[in-house]
PDB file of C-alpha atoms in Angstrom:
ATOM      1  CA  UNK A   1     114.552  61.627  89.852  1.00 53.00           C
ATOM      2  CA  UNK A   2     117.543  61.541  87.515  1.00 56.00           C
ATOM      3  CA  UNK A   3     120.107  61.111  89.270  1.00 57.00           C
ATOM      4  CA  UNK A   4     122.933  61.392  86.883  1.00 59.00           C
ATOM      5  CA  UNK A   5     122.461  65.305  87.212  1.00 67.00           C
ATOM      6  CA  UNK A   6     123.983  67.294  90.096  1.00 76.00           C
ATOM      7  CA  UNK A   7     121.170  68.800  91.843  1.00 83.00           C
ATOM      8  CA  UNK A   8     121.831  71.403  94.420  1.00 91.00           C
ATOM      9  CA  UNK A   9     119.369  71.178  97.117  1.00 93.00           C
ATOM     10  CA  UNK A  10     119.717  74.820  98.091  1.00 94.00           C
ATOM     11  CA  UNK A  11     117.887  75.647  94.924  1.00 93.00           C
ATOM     12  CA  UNK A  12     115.333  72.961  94.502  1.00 92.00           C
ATOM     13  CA  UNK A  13     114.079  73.858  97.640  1.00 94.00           C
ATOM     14  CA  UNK A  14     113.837  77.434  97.399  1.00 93.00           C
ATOM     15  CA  UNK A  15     111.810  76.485  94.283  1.00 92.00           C
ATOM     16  CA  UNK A  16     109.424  74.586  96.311  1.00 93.00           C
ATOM     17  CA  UNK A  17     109.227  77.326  98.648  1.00 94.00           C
ATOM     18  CA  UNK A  18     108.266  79.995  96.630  1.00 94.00           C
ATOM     19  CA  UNK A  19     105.833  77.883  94.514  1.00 95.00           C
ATOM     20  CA  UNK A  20     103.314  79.380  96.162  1.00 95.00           C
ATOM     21  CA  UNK A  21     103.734  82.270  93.846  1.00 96.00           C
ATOM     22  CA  UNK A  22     102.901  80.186  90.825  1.00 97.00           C
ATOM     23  CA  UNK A  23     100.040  78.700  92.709  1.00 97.00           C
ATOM     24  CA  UNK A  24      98.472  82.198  93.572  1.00 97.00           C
ATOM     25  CA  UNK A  25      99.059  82.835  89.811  1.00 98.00           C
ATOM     26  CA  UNK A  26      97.129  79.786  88.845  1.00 98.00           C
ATOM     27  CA  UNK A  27      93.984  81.083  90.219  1.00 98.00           C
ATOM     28  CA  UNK A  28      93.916  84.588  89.460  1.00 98.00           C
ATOM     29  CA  UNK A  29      94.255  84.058  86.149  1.00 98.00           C
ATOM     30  CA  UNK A  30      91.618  81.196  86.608  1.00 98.00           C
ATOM     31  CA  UNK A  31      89.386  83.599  88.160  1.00 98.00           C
ATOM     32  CA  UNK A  32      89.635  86.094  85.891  1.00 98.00           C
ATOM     33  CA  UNK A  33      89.220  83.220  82.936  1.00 98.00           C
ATOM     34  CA  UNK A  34      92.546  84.157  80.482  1.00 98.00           C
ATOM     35  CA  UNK A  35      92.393  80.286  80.325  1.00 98.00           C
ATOM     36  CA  UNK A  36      89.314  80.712  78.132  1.00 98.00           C
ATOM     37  CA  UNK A  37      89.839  83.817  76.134  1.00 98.00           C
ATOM     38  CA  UNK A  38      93.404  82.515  75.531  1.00 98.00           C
ATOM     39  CA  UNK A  39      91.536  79.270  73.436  1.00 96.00           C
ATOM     40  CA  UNK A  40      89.837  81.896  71.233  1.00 95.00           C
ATOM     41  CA  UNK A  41      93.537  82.886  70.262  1.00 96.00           C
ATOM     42  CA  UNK A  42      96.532  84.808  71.014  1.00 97.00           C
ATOM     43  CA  UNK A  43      95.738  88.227  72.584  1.00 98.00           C
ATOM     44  CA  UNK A  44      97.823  91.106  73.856  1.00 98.00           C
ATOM     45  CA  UNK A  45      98.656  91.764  77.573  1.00 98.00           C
ATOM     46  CA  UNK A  46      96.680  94.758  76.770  1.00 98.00           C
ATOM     47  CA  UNK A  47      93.521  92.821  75.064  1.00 98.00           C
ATOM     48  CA  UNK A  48      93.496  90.628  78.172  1.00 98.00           C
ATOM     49  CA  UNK A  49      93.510  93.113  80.841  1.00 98.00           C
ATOM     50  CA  UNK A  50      91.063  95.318  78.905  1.00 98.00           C
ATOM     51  CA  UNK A  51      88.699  92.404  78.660  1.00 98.00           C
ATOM     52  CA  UNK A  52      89.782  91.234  82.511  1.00 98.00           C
ATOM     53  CA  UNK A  53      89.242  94.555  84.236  1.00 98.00           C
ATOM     54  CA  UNK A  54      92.757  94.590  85.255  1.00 98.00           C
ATOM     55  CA  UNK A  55      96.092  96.790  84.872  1.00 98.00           C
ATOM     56  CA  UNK A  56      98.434  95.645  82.126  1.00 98.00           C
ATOM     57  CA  UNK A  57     101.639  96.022  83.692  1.00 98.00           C
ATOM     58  CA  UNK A  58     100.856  94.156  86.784  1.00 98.00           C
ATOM     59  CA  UNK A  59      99.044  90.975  84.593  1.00 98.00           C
ATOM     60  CA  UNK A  60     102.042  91.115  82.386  1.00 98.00           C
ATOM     61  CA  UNK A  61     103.598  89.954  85.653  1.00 98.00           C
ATOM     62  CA  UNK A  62     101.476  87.336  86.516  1.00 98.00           C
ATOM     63  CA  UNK A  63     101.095  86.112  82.697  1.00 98.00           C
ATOM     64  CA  UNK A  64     105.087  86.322  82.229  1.00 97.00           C
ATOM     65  CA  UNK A  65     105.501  83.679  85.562  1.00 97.00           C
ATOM     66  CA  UNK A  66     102.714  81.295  84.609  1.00 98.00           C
ATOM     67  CA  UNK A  67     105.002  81.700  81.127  1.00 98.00           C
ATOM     68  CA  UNK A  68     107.689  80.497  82.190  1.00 96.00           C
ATOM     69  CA  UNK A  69     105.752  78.038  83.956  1.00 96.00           C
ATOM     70  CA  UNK A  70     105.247  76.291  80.342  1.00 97.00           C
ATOM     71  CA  UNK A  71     101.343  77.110  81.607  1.00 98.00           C
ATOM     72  CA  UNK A  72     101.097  79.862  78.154  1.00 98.00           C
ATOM     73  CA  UNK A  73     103.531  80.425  75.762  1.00 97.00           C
ATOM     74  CA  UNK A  74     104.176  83.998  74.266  1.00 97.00           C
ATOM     75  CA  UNK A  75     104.646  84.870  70.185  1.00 91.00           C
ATOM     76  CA  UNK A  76     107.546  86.911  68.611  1.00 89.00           C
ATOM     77  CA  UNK A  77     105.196  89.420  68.627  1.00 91.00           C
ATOM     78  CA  UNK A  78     104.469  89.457  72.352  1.00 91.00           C
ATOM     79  CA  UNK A  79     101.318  87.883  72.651  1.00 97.00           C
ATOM     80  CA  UNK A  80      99.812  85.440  74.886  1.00 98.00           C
ATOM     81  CA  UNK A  81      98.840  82.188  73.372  1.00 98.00           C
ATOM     82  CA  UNK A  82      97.011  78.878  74.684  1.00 98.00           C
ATOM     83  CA  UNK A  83      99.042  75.926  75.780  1.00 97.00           C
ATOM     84  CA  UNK A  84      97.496  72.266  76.610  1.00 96.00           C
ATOM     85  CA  UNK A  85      98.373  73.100  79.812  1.00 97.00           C
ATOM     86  CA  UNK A  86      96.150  76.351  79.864  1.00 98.00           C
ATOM     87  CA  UNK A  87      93.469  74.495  78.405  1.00 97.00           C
ATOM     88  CA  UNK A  88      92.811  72.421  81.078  1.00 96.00           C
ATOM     89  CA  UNK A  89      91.961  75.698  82.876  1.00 97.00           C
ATOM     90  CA  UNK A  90      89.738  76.876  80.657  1.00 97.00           C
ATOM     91  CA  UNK A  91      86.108  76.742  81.196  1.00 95.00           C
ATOM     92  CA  UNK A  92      84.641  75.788  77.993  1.00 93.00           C
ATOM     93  CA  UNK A  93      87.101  72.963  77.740  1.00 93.00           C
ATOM     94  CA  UNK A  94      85.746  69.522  78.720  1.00 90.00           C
ATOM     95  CA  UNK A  95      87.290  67.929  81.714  1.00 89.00           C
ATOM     96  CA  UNK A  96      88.698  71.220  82.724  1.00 94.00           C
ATOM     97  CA  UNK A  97      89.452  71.573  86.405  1.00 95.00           C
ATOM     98  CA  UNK A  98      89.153  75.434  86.706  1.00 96.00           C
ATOM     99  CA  UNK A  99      86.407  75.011  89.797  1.00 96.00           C
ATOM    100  CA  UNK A 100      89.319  72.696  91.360  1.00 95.00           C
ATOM    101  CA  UNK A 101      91.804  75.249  90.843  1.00 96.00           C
ATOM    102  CA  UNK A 102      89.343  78.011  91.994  1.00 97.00           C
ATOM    103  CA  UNK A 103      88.189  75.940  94.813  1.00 95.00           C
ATOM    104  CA  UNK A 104      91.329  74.937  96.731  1.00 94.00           C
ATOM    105  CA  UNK A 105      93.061  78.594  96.091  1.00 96.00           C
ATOM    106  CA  UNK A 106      90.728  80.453  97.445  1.00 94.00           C
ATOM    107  CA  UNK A 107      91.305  81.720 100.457  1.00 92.00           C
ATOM    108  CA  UNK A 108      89.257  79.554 102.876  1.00 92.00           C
ATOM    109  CA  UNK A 109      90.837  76.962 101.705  1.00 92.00           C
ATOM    110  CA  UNK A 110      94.438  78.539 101.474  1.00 94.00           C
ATOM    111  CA  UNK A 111      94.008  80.065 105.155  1.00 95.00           C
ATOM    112  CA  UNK A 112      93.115  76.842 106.992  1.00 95.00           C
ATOM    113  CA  UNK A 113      96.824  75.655 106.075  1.00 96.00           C
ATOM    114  CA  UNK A 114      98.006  78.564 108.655  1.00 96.00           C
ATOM    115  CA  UNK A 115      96.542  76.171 111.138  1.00 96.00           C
ATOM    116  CA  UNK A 116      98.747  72.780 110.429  1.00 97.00           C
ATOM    117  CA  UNK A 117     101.723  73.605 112.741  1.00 97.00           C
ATOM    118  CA  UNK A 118      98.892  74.306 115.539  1.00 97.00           C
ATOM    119  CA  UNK A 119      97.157  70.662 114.238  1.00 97.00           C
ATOM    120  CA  UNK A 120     100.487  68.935 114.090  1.00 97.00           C
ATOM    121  CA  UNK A 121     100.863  69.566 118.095  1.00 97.00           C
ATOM    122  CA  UNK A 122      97.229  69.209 119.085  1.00 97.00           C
ATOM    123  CA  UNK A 123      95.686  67.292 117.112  1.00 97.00           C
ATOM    124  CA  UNK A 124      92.531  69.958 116.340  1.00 96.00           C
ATOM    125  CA  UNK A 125      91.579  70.101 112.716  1.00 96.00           C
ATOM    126  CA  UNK A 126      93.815  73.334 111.208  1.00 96.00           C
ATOM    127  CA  UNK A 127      90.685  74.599 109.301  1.00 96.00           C
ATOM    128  CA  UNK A 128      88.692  74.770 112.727  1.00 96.00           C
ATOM    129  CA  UNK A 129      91.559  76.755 114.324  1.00 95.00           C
ATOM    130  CA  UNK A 130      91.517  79.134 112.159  1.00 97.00           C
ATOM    131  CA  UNK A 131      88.216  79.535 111.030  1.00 96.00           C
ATOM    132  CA  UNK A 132      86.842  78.764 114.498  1.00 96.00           C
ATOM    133  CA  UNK A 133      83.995  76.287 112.990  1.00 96.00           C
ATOM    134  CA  UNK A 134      84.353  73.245 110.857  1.00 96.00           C
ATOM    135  CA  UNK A 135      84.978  73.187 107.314  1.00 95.00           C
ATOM    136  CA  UNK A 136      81.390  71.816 106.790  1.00 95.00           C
ATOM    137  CA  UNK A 137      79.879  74.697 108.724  1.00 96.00           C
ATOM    138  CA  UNK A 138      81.965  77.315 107.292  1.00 95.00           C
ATOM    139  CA  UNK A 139      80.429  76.147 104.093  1.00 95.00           C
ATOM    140  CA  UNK A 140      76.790  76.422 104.915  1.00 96.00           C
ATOM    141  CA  UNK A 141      77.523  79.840 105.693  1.00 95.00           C
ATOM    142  CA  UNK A 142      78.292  81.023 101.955  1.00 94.00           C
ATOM    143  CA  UNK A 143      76.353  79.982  99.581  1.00 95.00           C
ATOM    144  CA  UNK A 144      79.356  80.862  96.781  1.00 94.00           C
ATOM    145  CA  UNK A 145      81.834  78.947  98.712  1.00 94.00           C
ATOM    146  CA  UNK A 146      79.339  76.004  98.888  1.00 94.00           C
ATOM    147  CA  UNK A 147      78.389  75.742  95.175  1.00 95.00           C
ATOM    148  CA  UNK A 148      81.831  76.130  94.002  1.00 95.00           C
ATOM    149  CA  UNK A 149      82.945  72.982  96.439  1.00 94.00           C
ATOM    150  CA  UNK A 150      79.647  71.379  94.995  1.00 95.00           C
ATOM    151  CA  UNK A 151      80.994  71.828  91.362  1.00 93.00           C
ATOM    152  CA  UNK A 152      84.258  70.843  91.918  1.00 92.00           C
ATOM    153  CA  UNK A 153      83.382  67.610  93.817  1.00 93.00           C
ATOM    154  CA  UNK A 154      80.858  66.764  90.723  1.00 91.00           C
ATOM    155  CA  UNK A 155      84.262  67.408  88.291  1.00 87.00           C
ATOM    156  CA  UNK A 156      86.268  65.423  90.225  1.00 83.00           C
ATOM    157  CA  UNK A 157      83.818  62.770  90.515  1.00 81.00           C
ATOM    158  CA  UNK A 158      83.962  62.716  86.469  1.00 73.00           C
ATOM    159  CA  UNK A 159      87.301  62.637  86.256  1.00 66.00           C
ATOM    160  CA  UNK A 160      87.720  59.423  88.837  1.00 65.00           C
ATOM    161  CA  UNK A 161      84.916  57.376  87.007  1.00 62.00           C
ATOM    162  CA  UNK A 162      86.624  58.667  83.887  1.00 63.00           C
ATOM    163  CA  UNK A 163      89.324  56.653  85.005  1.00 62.00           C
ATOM    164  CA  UNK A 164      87.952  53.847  86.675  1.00 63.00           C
ATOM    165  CA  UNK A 165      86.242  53.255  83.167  1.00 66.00           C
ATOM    166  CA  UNK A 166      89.573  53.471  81.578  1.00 71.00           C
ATOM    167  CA  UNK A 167      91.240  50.570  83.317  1.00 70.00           C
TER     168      UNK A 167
END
């Protein structure tokens, strides 16, 4: 941290707080894979939302915060563009981590943190709370959920040997 700038606490942590906004952000734009037709080149809010299924004026939102994120950048003339940040979300990218981001947003995942006040004081697993079976159990029971875990354990897997082999 530098510390030669005044930081007012007040506001960093309201930042934190709320950065579950950007983090909801993050994977519906993952989900709907903007990432991806962003690396084809710039596009409309319009272009995106027609090719997304989605209303312009509420992904303008969405695309405007992840924006100001640094996560795209936007044109003079309004559009969307690519950043190397967005890239990493995009699928056809290699070493892209869009099943990671897709994986622990989703809301199985995001849910079971409702639990870690309860976990904190008992000691049971927050995921079990409030799914009422373990995490590995849960799994077997959607075969979506289970192949999307599967995927993003095989990309994470490549990126640690990626660098393991780098050192």
């Amino acid at each position: 941290m530098d510390m030669t700038r005044t930081v007012d606490p007040t506001a960093e942590l309201v930042n934190r707080v709320v950065a579950y906004r950007t983090s909801k952000c993050l994977y519906a734009v993952t989900a709907l894979d903007i990432p991806t037709l962003l690396q084809e080149g710039p596009a409309t809010v319009e272009k995106l939302a027609h090719a997304t299924g989605t209303r312009a004026d509420l992904l303008d939102r969405v695309m405007s915060h992840l924006a100001a994120e640094g996560v795209f950048d936007t044109g003079p003339d309004g559009e969307y563009r690519a950043t190397r940040m967005s890239a990493r979300l995009a699928r056809n990218e290699p070493g892209n981590i869009a099943n990671w981001v897709l994986c622990e947003l989703q809301d199985g995942y995001w849910r079971s943190w409702d639990g870690l006040l309860d976990q904190l004081r008992t000691g049971r697993t927050a995921f079990d709370t409030v799914h009422g079976q373990t995490f590995f159990s849960w799994l077997a029971g959607s075969p979506e959920t289970s192949a999307l875990f599967d995927a993003t354990m095989r990309d994470g897997t490549r990126h640690v040997a990626a660098s393991l082999a780098a050192e």
